[in-house]
Coordinates of N, CA and C in Angstrom, one line a residue:
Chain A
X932 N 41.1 76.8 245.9 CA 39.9 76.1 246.4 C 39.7 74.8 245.6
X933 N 39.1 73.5 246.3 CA 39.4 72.4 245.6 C 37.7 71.9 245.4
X934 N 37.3 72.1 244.3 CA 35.6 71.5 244.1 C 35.9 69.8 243.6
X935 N 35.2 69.5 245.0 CA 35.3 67.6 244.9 C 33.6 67.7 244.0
X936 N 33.4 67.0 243.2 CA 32.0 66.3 242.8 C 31.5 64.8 242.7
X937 N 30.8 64.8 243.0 CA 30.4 63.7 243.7 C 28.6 63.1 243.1
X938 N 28.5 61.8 242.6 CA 29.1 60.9 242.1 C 30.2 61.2 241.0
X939 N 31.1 60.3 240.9 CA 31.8 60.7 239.4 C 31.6 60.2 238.0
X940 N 30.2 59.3 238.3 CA 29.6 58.4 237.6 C 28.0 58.4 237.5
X941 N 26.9 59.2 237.3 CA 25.9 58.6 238.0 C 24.7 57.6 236.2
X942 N 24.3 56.6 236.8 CA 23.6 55.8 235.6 C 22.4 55.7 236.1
X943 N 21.8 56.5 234.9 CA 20.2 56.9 234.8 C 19.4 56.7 233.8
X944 N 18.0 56.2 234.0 CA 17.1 56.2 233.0 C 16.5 57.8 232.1
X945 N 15.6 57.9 230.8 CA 15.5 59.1 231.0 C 14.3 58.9 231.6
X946 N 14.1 60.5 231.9 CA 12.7 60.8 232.7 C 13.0 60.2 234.4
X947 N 13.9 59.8 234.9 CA 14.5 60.3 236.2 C 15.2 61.3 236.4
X948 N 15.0 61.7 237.8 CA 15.8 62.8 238.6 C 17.1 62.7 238.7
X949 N 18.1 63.3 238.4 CA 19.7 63.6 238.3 C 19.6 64.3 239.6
X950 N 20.6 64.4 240.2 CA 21.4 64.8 241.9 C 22.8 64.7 241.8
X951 N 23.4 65.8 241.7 CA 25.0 66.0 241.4 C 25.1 67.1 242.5
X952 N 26.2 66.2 243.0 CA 27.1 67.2 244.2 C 28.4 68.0 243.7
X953 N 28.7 69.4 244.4 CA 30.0 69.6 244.4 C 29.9 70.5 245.7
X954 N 31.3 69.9 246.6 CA 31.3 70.2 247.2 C 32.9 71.1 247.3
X955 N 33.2 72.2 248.2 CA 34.3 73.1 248.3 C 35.0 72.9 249.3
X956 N 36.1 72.6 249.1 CA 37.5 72.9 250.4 C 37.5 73.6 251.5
X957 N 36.6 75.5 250.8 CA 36.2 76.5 251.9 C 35.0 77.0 251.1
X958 N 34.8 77.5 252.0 CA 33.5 78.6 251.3 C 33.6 79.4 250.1
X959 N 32.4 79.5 249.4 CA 32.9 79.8 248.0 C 31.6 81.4 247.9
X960 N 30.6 80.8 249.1 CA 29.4 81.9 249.1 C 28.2 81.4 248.2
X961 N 28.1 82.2 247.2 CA 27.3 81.6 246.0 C 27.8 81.5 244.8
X962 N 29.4 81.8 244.9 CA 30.0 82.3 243.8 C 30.8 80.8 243.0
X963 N 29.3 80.1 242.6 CA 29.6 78.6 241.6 C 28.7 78.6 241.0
X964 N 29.0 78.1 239.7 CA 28.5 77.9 238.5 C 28.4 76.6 238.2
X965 N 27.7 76.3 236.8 CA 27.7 74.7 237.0 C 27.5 74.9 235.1
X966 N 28.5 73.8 234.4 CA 28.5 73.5 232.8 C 28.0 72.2 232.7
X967 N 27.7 72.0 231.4 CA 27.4 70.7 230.8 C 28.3 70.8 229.5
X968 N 29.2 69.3 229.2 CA 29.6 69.5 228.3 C 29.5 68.5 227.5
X969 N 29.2 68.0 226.1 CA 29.1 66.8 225.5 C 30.1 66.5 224.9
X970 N 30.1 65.3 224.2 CA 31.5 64.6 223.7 C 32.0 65.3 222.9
X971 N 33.0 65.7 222.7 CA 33.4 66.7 221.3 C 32.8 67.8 220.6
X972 N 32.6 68.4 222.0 CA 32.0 70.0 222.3 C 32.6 71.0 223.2
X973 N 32.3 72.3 223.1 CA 32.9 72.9 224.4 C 32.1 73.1 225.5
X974 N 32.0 73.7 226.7 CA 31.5 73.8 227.6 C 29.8 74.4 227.1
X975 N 28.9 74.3 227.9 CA 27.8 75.1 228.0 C 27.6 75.7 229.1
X976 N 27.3 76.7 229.9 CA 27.3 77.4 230.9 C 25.7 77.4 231.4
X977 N 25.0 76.7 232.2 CA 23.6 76.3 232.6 C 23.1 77.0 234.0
X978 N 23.8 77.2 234.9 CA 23.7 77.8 236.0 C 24.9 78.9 236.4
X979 N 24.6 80.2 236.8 CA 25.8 80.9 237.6 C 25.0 81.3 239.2
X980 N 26.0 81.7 239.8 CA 25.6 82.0 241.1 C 25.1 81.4 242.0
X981 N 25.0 79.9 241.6 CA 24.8 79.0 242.3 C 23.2 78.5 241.6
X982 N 22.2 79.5 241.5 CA 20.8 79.4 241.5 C 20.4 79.4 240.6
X983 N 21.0 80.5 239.5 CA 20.6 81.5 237.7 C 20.6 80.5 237.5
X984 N 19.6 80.7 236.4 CA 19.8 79.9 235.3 C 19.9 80.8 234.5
X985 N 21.0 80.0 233.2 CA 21.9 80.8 231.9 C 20.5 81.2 230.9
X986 N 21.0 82.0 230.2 CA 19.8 82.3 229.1 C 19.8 81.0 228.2
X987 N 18.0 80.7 228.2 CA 18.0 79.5 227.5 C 17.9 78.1 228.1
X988 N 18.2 78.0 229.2 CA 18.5 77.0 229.6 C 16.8 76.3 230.3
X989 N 16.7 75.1 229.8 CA 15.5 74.7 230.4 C 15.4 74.5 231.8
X990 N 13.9 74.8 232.4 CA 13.6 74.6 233.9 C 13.8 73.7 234.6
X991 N 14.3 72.4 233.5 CA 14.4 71.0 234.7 C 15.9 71.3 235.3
X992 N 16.7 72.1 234.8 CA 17.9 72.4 235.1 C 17.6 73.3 236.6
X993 N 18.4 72.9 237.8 CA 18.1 73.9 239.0 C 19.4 73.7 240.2
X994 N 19.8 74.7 240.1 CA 20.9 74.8 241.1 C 20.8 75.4 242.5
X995 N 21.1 74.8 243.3 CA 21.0 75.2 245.1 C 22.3 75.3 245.9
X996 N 22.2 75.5 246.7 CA 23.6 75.6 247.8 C 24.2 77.1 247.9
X997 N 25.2 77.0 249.1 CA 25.9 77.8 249.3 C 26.8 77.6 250.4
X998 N 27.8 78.2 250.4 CA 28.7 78.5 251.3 C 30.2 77.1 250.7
X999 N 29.8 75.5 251.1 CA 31.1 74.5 250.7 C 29.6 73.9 250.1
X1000 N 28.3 73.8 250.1 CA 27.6 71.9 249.3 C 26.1 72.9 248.5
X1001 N 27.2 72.6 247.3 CA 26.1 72.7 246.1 C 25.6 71.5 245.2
X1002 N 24.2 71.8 244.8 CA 23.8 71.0 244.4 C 23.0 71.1 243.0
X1003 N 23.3 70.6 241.9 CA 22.4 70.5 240.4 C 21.5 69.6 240.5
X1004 N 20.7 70.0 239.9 CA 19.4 69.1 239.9 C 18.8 69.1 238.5
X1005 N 18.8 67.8 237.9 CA 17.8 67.5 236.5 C 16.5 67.0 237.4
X1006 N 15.3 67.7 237.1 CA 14.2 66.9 237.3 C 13.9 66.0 236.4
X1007 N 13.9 65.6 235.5 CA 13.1 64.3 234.8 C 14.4 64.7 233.2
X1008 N 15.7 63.9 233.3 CA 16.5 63.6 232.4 C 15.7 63.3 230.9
X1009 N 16.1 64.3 230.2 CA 16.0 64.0 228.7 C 16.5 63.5 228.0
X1010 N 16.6 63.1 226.9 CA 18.0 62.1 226.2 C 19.3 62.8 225.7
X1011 N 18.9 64.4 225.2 CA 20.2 65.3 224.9 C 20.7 65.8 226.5
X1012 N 20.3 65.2 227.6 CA 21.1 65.8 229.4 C 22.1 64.7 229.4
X1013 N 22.6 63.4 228.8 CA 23.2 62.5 228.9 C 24.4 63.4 229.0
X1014 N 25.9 63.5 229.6 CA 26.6 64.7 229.4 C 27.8 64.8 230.8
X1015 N 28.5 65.3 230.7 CA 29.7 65.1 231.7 C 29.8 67.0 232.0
X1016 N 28.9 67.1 233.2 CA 29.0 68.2 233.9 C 30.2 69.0 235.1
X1017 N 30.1 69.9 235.0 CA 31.5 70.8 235.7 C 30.8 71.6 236.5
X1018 N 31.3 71.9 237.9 CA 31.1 73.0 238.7 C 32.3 73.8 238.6
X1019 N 32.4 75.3 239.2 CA 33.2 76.3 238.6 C 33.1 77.3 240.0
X1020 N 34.1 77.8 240.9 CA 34.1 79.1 241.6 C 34.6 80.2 241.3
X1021 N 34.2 80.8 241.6 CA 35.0 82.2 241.1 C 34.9 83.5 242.2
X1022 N 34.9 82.4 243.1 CA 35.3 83.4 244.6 C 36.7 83.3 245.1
X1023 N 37.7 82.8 244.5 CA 38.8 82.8 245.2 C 39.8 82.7 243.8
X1024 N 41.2 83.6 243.3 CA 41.9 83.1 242.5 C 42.9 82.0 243.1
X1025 N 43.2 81.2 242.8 CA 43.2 80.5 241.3 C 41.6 80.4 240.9
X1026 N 40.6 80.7 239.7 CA 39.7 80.0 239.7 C 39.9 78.4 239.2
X1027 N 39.0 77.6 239.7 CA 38.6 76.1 240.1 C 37.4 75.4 239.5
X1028 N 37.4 73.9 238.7 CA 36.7 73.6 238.3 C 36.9 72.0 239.2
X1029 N 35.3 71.6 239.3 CA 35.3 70.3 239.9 C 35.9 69.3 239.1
X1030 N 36.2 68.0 239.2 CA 36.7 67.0 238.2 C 35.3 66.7 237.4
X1031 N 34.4 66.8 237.7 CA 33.2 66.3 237.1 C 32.4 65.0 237.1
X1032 N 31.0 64.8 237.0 CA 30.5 64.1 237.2 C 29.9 63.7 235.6
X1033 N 29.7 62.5 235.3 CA 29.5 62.0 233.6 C 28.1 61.3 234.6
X1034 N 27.0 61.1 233.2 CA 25.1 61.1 233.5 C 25.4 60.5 232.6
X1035 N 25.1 59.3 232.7 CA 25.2 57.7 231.6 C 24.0 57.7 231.4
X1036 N 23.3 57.0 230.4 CA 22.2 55.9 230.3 C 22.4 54.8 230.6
X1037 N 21.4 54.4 231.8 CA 21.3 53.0 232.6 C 21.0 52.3 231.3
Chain B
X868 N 25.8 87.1 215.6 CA 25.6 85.9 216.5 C 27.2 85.9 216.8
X869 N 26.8 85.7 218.3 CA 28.2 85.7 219.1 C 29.2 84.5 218.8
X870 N 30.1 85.0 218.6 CA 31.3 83.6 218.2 C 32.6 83.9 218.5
X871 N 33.2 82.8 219.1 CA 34.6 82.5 219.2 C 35.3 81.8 217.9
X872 N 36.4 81.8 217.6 CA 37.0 80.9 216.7 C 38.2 81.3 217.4
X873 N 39.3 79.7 217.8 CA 40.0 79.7 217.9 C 41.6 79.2 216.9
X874 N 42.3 79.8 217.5 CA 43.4 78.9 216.3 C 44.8 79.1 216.7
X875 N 45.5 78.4 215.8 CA 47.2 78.4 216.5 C 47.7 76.9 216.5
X876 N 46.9 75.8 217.5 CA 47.0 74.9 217.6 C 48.0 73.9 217.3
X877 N 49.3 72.9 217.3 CA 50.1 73.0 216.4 C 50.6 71.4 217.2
X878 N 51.5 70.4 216.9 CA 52.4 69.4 217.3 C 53.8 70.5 217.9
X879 N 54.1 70.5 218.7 CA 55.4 71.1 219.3 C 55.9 70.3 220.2
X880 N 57.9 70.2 219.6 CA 58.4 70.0 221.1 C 58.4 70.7 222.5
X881 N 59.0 69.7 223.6 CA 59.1 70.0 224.7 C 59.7 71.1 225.0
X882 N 59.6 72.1 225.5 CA 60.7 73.4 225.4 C 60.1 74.4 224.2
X883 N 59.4 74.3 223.2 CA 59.2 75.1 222.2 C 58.1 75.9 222.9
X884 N 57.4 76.7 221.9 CA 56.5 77.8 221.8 C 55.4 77.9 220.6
X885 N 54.6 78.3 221.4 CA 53.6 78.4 220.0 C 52.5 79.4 220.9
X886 N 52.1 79.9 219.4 CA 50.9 81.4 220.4 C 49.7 80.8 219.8
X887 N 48.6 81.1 220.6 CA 47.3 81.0 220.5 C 46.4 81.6 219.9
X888 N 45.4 82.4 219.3 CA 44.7 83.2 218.8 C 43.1 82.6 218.9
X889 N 42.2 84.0 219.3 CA 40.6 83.6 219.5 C 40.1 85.1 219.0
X890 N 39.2 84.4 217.5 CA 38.7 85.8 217.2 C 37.2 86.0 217.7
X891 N 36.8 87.2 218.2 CA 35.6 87.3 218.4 C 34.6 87.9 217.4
X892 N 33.5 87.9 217.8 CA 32.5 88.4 216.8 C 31.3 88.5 217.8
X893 N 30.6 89.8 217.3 CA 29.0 89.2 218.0 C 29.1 90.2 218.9
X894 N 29.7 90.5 219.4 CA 29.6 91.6 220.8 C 30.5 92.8 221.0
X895 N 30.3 93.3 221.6 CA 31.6 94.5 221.9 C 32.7 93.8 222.8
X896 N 33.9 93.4 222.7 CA 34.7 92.5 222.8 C 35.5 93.1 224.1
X897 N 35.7 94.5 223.6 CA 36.5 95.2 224.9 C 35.9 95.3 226.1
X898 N 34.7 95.3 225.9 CA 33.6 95.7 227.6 C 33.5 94.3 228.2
X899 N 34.0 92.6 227.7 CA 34.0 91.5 228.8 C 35.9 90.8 228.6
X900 N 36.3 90.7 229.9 CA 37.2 89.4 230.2 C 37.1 88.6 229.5
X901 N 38.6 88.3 229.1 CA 38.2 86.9 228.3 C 39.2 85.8 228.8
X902 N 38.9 84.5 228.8 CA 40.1 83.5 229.3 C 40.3 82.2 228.8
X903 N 40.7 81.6 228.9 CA 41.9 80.7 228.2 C 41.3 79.0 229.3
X904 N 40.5 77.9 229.0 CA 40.4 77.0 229.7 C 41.2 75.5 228.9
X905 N 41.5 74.8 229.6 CA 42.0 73.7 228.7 C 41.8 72.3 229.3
X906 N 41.5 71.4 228.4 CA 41.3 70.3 228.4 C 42.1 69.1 228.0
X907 N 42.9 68.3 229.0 CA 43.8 67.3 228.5 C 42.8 66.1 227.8
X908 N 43.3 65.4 227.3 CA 43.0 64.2 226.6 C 42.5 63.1 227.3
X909 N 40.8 63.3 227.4 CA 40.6 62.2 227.9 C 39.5 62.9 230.0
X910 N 40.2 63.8 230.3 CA 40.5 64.7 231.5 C 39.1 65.6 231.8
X911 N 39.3 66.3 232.7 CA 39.2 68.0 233.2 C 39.0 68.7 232.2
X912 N 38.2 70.2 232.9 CA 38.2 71.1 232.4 C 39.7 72.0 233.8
X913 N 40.7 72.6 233.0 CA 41.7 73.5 234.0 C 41.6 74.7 233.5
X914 N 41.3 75.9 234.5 CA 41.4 76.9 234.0 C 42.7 77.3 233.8
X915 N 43.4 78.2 232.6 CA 44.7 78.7 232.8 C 44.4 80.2 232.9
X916 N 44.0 81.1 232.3 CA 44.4 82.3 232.3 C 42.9 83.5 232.0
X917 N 43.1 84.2 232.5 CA 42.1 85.2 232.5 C 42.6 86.7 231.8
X918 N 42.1 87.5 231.1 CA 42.2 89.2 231.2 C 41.1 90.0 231.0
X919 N 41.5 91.0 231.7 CA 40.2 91.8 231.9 C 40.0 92.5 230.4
X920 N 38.9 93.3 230.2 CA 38.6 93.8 229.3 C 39.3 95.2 228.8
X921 N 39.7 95.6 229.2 CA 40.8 96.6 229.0 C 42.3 95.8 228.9
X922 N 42.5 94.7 229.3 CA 43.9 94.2 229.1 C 44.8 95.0 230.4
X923 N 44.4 95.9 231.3 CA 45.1 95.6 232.0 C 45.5 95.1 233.1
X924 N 44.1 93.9 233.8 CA 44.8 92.9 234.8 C 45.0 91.3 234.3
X925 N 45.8 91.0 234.5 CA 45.8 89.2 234.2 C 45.9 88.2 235.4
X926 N 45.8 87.5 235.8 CA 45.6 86.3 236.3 C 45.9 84.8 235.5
X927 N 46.8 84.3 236.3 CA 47.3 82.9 235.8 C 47.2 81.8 236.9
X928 N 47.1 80.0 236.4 CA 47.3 79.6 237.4 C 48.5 79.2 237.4
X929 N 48.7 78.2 238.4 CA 50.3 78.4 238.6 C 50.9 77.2 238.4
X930 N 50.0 76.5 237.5 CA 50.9 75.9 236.4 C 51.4 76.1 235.1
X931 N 51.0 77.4 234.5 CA 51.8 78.0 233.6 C 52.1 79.6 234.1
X932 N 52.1 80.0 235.1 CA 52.5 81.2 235.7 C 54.3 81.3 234.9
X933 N 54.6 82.2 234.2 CA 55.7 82.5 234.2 C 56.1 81.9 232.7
X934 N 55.3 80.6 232.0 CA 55.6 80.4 230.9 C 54.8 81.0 229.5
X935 N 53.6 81.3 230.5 CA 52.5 81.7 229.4 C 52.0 83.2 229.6
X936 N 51.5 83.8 228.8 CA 51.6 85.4 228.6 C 49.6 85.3 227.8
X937 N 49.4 86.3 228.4 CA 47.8 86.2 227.8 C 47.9 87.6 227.3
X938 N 47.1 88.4 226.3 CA 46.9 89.8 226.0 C 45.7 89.5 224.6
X939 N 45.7 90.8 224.8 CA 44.3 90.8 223.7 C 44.9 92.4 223.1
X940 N 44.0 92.4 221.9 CA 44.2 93.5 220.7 C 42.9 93.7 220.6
X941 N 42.1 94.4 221.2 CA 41.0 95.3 221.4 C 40.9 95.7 220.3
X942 N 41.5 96.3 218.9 CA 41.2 96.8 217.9 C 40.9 95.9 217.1
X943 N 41.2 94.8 216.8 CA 41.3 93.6 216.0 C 40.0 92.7 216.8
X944 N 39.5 92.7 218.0 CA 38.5 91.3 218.4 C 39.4 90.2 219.1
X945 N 40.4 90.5 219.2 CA 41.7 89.3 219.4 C 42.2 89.3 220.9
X946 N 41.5 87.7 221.0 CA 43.0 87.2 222.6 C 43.8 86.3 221.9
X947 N 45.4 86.5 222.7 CA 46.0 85.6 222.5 C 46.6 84.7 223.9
X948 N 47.1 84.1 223.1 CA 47.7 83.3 224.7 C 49.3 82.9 224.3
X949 N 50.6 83.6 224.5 CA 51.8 83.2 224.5 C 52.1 81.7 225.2
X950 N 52.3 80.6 224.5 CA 52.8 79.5 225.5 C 54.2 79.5 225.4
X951 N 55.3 79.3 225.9 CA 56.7 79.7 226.1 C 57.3 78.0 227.3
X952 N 58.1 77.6 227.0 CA 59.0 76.3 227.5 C 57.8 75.0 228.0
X953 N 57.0 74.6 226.6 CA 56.0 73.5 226.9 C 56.5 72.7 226.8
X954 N 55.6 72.1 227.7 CA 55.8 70.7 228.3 C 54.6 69.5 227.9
X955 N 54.9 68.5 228.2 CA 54.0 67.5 228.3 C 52.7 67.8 228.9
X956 N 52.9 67.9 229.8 CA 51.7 68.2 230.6 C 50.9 69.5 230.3
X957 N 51.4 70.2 229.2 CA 49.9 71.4 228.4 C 49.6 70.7 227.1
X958 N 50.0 69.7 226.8 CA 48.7 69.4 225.8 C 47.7 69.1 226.0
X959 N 46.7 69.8 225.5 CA 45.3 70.1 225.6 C 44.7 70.5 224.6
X960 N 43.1 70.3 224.4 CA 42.5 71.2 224.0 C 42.7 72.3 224.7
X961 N 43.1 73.8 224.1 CA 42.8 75.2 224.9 C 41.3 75.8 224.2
X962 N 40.3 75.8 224.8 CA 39.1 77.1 224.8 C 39.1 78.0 225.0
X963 N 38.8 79.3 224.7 CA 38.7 80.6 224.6 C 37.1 80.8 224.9
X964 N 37.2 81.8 226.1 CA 35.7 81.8 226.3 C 35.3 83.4 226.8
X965 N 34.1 83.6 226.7 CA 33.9 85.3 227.3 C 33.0 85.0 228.9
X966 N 33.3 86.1 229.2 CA 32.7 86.5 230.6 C 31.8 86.5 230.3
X967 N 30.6 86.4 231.6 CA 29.0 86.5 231.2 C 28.2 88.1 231.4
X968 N 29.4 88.8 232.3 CA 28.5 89.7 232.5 C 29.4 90.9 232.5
X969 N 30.4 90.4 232.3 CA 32.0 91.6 231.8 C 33.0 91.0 232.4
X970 N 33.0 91.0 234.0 CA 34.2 90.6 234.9 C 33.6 89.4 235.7
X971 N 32.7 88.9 235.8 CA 31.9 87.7 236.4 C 32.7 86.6 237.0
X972 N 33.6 86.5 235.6 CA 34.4 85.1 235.9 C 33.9 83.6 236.1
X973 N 32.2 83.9 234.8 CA 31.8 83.0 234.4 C 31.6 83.1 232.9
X974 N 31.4 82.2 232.3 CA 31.9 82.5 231.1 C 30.4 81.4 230.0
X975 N 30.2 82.7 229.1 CA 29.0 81.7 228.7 C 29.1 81.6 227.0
X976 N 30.1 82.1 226.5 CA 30.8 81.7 225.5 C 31.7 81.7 225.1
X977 N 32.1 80.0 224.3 CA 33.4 79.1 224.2 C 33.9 79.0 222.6
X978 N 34.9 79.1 222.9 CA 34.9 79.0 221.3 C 34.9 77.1 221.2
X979 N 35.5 76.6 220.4 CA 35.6 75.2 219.8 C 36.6 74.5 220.1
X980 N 37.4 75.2 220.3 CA 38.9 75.0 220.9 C 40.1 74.6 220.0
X981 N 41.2 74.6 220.0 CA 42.1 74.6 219.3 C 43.1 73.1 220.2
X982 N 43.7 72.2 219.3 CA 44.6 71.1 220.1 C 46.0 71.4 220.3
X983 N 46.6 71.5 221.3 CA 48.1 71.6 221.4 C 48.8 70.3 221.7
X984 N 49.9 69.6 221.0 CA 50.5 68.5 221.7 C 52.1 69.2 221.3
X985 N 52.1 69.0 223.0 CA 53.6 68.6 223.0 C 54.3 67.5 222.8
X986 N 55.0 67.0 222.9 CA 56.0 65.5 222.5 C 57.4 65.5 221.8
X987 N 58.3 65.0 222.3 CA 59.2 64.8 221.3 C 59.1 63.5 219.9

């Protein structure tokens, strides 16, 4: 299964709303996750099942979709969300991660 | 507190071998899957390899299917990852990471990762 994400770039102020797509080849159900990972770090796991949020993770973090078009959502960007995010299925082997989308400061 | 550490890491030619190692800590190690993600230079996150918590299903993808061998030592805390006739194209950072909820096949801790370059 092939997760496209969409922008692959998005440049934002903080304290705006972030909107990141990934979308699926086929149906995946709810079975996508979504990471954040910073520069010379390893992954952080923020969302599973499309909707959870991971332990710890703050509420501006919110994940939606199902079936091929999910969506993450930052409501009001902090300065440590700056960060090059991953979606992830794990409904189909091979498991699959999107190419990712990088959250610049405008 | 839950922790990965990985290691192994190494400069290798094309065609050589080198094994991987990720110690755990922090949890009961045998009751979650653990798996193997890697990151080229610059790139992606690619998943390579999964095993269950008993070690006995594995899952590869199928670009190292057949060169690379995953297993863990449940008595010790320990995954490894066998790499066998590398190429260019596996240098990576490799991460070592646990399942979230045993077999989930989400994974909510990474170790640090370890760097592999192949090259002649």
């Amino acid at each position: 299964i092939v997760l496209t994400q969409s922008p692959a770039t998005l440049s934002l102020s903080p304290g705006e709303r972030a909107t990141l797509s990934c979308r699926a080849s086929q149906s995946v159900s709810i079975f996508l996750a979504w990471y954040q990972q910073k520069v010379g770090q390893a992954p952080r796991l923020l969302i599973y099942d499309a909707s959870n949020r991971a332990t710890g993770i703050p509420a501006r973090f919110s994940g939606s979709g199902s079936g091929t078009d999910f969506t993450l959502t930052i409501s009001s960007l902090e300065p440590e969300d700056f960060a090059v995010y991953y979606c992830q299925q794990r409904s189909n082997w091979p498991l699959t991660f999107g190419g990712g989308t990088k959250v610049e400061i405008k | 507190e839950v922790q990965l550490l990985e290691s192994g890491g190494d400069f290798v030619q094309p065609g050589g071998s080198l094994r991987l190692s990720c110690v755990a800590s922090g949890f009961t190690f045998s009751s979650y899957a653990m798996t193997w993600v890697r990151q080229a230079p610059g790139k992606g996150l690619e998943w390579v390899s999964i095993i269950s918590g008993s070690g006995g299903s594995t899952y590869y993808a199928d670009s190292v299917k057949g060169r690379f061998t995953i297993s863990r030592d449940n008595s010790k805390n320990t995954l490894f990852l066998q790499m066998n006739s590398l190429r260019g194209e596996d240098t990576a950072v490799y991460f070592c990471a646990k399942d979230f909820l045993g077999s989930s096949h989400t994974f909510d801790i990474w170790g640090q990762g370890t760097m592999v370059t192949v090259s002649s």
